[in-house]
mmCIF file of C-alpha atoms in Angstrom:
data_model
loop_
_atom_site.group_PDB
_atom_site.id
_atom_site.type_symbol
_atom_site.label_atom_id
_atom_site.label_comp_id
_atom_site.label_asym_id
_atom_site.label_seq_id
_atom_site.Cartn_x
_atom_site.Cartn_y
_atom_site.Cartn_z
ATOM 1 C CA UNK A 1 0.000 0.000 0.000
ATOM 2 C CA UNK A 2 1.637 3.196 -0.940
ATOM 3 C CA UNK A 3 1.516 6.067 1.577
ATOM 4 C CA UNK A 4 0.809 9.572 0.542
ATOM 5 C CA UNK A 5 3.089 12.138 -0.423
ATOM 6 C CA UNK A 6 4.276 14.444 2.233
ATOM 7 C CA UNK A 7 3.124 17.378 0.361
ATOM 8 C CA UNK A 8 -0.280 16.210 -0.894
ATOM 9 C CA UNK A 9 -2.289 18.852 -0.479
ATOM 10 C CA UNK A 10 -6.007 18.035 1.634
ATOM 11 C CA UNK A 11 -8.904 17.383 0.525
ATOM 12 C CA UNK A 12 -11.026 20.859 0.333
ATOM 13 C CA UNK A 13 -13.947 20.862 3.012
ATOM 14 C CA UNK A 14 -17.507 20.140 1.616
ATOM 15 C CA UNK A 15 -20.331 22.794 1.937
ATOM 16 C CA UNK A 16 -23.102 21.174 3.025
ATOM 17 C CA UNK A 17 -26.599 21.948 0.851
ATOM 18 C CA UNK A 18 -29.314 23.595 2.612
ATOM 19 C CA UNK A 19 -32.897 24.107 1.026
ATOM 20 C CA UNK A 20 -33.678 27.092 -0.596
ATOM 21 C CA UNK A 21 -36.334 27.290 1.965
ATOM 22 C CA UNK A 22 -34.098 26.822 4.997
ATOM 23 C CA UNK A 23 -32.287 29.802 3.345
ATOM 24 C CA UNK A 24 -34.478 32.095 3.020
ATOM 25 C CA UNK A 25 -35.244 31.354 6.771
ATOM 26 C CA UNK A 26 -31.729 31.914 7.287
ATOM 27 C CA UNK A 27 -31.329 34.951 5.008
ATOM 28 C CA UNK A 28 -34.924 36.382 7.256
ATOM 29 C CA UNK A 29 -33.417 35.926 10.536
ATOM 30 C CA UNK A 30 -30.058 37.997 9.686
ATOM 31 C CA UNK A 31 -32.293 40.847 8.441
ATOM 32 C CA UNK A 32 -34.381 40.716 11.198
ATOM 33 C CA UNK A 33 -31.704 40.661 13.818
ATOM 34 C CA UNK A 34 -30.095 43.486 11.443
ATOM 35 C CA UNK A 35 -32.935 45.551 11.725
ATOM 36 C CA UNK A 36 -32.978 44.775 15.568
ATOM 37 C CA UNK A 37 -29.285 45.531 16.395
ATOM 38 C CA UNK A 38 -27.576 47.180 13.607
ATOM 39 C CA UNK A 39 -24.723 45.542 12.104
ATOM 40 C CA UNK A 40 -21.880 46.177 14.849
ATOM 41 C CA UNK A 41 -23.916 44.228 17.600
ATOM 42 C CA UNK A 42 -25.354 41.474 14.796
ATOM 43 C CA UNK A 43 -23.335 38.271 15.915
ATOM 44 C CA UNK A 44 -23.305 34.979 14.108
ATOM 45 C CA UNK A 45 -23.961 33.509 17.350
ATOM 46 C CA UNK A 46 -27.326 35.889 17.454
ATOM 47 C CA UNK A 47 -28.244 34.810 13.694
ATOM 48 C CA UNK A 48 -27.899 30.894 15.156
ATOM 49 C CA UNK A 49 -30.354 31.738 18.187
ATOM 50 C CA UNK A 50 -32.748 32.876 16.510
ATOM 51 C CA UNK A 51 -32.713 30.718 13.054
ATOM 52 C CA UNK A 52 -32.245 27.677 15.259
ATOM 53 C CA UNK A 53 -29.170 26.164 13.844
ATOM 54 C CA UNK A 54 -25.676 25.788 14.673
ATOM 55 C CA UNK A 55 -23.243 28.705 14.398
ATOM 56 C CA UNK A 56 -21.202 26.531 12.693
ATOM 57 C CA UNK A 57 -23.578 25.897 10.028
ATOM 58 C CA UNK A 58 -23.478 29.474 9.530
ATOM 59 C CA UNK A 59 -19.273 29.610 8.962
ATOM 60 C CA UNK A 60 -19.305 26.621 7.142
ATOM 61 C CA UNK A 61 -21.480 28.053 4.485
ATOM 62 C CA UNK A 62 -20.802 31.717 4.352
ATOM 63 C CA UNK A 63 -17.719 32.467 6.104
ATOM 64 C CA UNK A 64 -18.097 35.215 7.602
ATOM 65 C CA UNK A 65 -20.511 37.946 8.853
ATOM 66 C CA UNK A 66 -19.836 40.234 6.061
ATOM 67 C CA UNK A 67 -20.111 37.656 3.305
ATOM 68 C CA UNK A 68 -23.757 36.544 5.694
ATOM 69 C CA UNK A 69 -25.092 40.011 5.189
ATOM 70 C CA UNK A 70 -24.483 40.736 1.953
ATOM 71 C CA UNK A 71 -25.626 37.438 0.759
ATOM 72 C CA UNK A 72 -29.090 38.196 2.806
ATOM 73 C CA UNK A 73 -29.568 41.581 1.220
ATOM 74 C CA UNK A 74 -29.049 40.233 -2.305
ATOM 75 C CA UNK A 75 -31.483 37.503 -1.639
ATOM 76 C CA UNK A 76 -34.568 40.244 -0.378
ATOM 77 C CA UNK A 77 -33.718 42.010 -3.438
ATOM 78 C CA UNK A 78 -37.193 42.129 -5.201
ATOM 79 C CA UNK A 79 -36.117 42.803 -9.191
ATOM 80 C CA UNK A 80 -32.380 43.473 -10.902
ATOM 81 C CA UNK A 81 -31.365 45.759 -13.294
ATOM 82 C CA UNK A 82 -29.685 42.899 -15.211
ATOM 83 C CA UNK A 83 -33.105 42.364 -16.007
ATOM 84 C CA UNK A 84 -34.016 45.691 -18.027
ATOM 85 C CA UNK A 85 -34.045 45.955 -22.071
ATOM 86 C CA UNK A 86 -37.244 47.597 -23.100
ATOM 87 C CA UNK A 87 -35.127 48.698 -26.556
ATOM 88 C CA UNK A 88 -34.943 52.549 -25.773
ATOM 89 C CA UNK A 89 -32.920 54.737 -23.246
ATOM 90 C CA UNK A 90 -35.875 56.371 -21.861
ATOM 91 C CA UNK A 91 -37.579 53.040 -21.485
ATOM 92 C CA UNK A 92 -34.531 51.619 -19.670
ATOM 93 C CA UNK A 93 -34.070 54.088 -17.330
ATOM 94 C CA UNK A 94 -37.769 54.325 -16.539
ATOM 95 C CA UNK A 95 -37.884 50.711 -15.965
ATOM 96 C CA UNK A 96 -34.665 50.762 -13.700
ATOM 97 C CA UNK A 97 -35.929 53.867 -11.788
ATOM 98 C CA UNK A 98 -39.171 51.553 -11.198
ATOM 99 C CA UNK A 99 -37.135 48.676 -10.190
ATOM 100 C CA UNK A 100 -34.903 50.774 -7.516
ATOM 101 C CA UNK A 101 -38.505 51.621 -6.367
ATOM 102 C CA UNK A 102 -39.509 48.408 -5.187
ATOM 103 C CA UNK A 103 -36.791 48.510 -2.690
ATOM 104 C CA UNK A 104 -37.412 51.778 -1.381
ATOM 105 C CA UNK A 105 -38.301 51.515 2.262
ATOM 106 C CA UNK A 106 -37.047 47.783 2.677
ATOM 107 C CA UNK A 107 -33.472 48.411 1.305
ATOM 108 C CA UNK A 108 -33.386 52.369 3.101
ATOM 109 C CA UNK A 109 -34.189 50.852 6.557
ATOM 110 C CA UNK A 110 -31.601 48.255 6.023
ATOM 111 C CA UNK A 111 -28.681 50.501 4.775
ATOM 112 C CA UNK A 112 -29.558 53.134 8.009
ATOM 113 C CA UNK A 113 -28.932 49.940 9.816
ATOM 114 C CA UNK A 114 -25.655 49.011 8.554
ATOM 115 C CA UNK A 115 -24.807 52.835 9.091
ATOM 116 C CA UNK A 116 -21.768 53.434 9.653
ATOM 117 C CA UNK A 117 -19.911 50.046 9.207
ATOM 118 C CA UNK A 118 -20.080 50.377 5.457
ATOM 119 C CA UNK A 119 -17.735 53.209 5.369
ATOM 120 C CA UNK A 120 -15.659 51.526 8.468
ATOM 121 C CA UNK A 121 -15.723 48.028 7.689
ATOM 122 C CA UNK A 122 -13.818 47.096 4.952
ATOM 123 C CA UNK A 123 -14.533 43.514 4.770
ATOM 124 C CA UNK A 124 -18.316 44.285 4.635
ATOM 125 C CA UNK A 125 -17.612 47.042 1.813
ATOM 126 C CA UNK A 126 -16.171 44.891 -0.622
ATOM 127 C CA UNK A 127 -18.717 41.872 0.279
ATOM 128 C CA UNK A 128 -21.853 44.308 -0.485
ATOM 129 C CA UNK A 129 -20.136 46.003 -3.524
ATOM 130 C CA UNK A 130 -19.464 42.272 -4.995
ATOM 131 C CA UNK A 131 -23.000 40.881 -4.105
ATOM 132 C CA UNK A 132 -25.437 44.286 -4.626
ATOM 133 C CA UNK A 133 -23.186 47.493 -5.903
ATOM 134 C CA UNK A 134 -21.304 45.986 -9.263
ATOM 135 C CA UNK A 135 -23.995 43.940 -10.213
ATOM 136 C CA UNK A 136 -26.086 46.798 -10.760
ATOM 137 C CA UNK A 137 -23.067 48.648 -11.885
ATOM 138 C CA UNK A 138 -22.581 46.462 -15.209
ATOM 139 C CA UNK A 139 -26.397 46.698 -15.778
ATOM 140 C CA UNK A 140 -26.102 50.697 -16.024
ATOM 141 C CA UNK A 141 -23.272 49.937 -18.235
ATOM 142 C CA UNK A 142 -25.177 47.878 -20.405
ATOM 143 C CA UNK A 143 -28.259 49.980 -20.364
ATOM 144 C CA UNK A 144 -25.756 53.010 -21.566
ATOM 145 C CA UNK A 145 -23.873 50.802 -24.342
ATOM 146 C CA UNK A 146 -27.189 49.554 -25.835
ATOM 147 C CA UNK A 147 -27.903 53.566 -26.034
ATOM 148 C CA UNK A 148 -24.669 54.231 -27.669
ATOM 149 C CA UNK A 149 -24.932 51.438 -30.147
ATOM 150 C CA UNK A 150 -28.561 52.686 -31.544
ATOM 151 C CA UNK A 151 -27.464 56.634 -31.256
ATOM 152 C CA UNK A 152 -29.613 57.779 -28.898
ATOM 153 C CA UNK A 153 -26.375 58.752 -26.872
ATOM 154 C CA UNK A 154 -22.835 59.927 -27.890
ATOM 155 C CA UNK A 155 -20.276 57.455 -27.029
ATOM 156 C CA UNK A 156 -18.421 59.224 -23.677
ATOM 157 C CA UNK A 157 -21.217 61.683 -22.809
ATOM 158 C CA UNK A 158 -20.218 63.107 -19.538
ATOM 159 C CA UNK A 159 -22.952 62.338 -17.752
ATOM 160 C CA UNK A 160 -23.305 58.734 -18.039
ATOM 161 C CA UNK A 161 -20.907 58.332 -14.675
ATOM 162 C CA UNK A 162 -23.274 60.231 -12.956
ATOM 163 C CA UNK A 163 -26.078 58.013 -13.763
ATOM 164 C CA UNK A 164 -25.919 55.235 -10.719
ATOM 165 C CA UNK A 165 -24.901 58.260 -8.414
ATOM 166 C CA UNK A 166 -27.905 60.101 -9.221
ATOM 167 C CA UNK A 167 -30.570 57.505 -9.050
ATOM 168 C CA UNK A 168 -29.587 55.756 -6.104
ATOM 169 C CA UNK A 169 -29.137 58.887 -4.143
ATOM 170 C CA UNK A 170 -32.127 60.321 -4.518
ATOM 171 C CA UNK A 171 -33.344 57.241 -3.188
ATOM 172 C CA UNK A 172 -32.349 57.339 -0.629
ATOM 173 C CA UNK A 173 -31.668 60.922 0.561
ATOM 174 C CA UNK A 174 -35.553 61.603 -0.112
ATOM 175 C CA UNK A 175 -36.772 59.443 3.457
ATOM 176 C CA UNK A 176 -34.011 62.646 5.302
ATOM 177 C CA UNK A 177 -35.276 65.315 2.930
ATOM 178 C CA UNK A 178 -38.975 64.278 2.878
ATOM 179 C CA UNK A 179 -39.946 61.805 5.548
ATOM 180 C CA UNK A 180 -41.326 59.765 2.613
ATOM 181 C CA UNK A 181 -39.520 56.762 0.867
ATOM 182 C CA UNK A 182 -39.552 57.336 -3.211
ATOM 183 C CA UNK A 183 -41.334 55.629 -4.571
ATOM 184 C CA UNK A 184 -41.730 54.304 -8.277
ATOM 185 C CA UNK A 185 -43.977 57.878 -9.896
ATOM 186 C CA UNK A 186 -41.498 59.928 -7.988
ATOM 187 C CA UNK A 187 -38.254 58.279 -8.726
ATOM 188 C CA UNK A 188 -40.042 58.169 -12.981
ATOM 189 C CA UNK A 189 -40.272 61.898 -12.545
ATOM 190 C CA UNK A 190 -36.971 62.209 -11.378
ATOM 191 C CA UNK A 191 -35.644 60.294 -14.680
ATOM 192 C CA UNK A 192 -38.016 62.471 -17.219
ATOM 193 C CA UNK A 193 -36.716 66.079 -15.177
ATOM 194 C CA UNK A 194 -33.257 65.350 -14.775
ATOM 195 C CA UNK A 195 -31.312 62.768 -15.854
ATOM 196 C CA UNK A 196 -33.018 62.613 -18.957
ATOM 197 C CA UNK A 197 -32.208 66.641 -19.901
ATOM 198 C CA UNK A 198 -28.555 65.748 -18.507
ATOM 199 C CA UNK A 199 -28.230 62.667 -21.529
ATOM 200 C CA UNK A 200 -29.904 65.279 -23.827
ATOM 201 C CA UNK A 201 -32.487 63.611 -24.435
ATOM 202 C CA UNK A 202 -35.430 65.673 -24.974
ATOM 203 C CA UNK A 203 -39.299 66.081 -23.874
ATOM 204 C CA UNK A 204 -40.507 64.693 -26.808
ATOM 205 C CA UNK A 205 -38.467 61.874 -26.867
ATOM 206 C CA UNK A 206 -39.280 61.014 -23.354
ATOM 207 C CA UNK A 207 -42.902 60.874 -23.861
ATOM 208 C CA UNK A 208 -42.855 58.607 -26.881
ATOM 209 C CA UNK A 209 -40.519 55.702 -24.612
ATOM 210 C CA UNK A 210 -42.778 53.289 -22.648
#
């Protein structure tokens, strides 16, 4: 019988499957606990409490709290930008502005939760920008290249990098501003008054788009 090699490298660890049920249950109880505590006093051992399950269950199939989290917000995500193509620029912007609607007050309340730790914590910055920021990053990309490609926008327009800045703010500086979350007619309006006129795109053109 022949012995392994000192330097055989071991076998990697298996991550065992859950259910996509047992999940979401898991995903629910680290917003919920989020919610409760904010992210600095959220503890895997917490999440384990109160999803019934072992923390190690937790490690072994996420890693760490960061990676937990971000994983949890992408899942409550309600629609994607990676999703929208309605074959104009107006339409796509519309139909993103509608999208970043649906996650208005759910995705605000979160984000004041994580509060500070997403400028502080850099492990939990680069997990959310992975799982939620460049996702949706690429999809403004695409939505902009599409434009380009029929000539409804000049390749290198300066306001394109503003785009993601604009929309996403507003959404969610208008619950400090307003007291009200913004929802899908207001963050529409803010497309067809503003970022619309800064593409140069003009009235007309708006009103013809879905």
């Amino acid at each position: 019988m022949t012995s392994p090699t000192p330097d055989a490298a071991p076998a990697p660890a298996r991550r065992s499957k859950i259910t996509p049920e047992r999940e979401r249950q898991l995903y629910d109880a680290v917003l919920e606990q989020l919610r409760e505590d904010g992210y600095e006093a959220l503890t895997m051992e917490k999440i384990a409490a109160r999803a019934i399950c072992g923390k190690s269950t937790l490690y072994r199939q996420w890693k760490t709290k960061p990676q937990l989290v971000a994983a949890a917000l992408r899942a409550d995500r309600r629609g994607t930008l990676a999703a929208v193509d309605t074959g104009t620029l107006v339409g796509d912007l519309r139909e993103a502005a509608r999208i970043a609607a649906c996650t208005s007050g759910r995705d605000t309340r979160l984000m004041q939760a994580l509060g500070h730790a997403v400028l502080s914590d850099e492990e939990l910055k680069a997990a959310l920008r992975e799982a939620l920021v460049e996702p949706e990053r690429a999809a403004f990309d695409s939505i902009v290249e599409r434009a380009v490609a029929r000539g409804e926008l000049a390749p290198g327009h300066p306001a394109v990098e503003f785009l993601p800045a604009q929309l996403m703010g507003v959404l969610r500086i208008r619950p400090v501003l307003e007291g009200r979350y913004a929802d899908a007619e207001y963050l529409v309006r803010f497309v067809d008054a503003c970022l619309l006129p800064a593409l140069g795109v003009t009235p007309s053109e708006a009103h013809r788009a879905p």
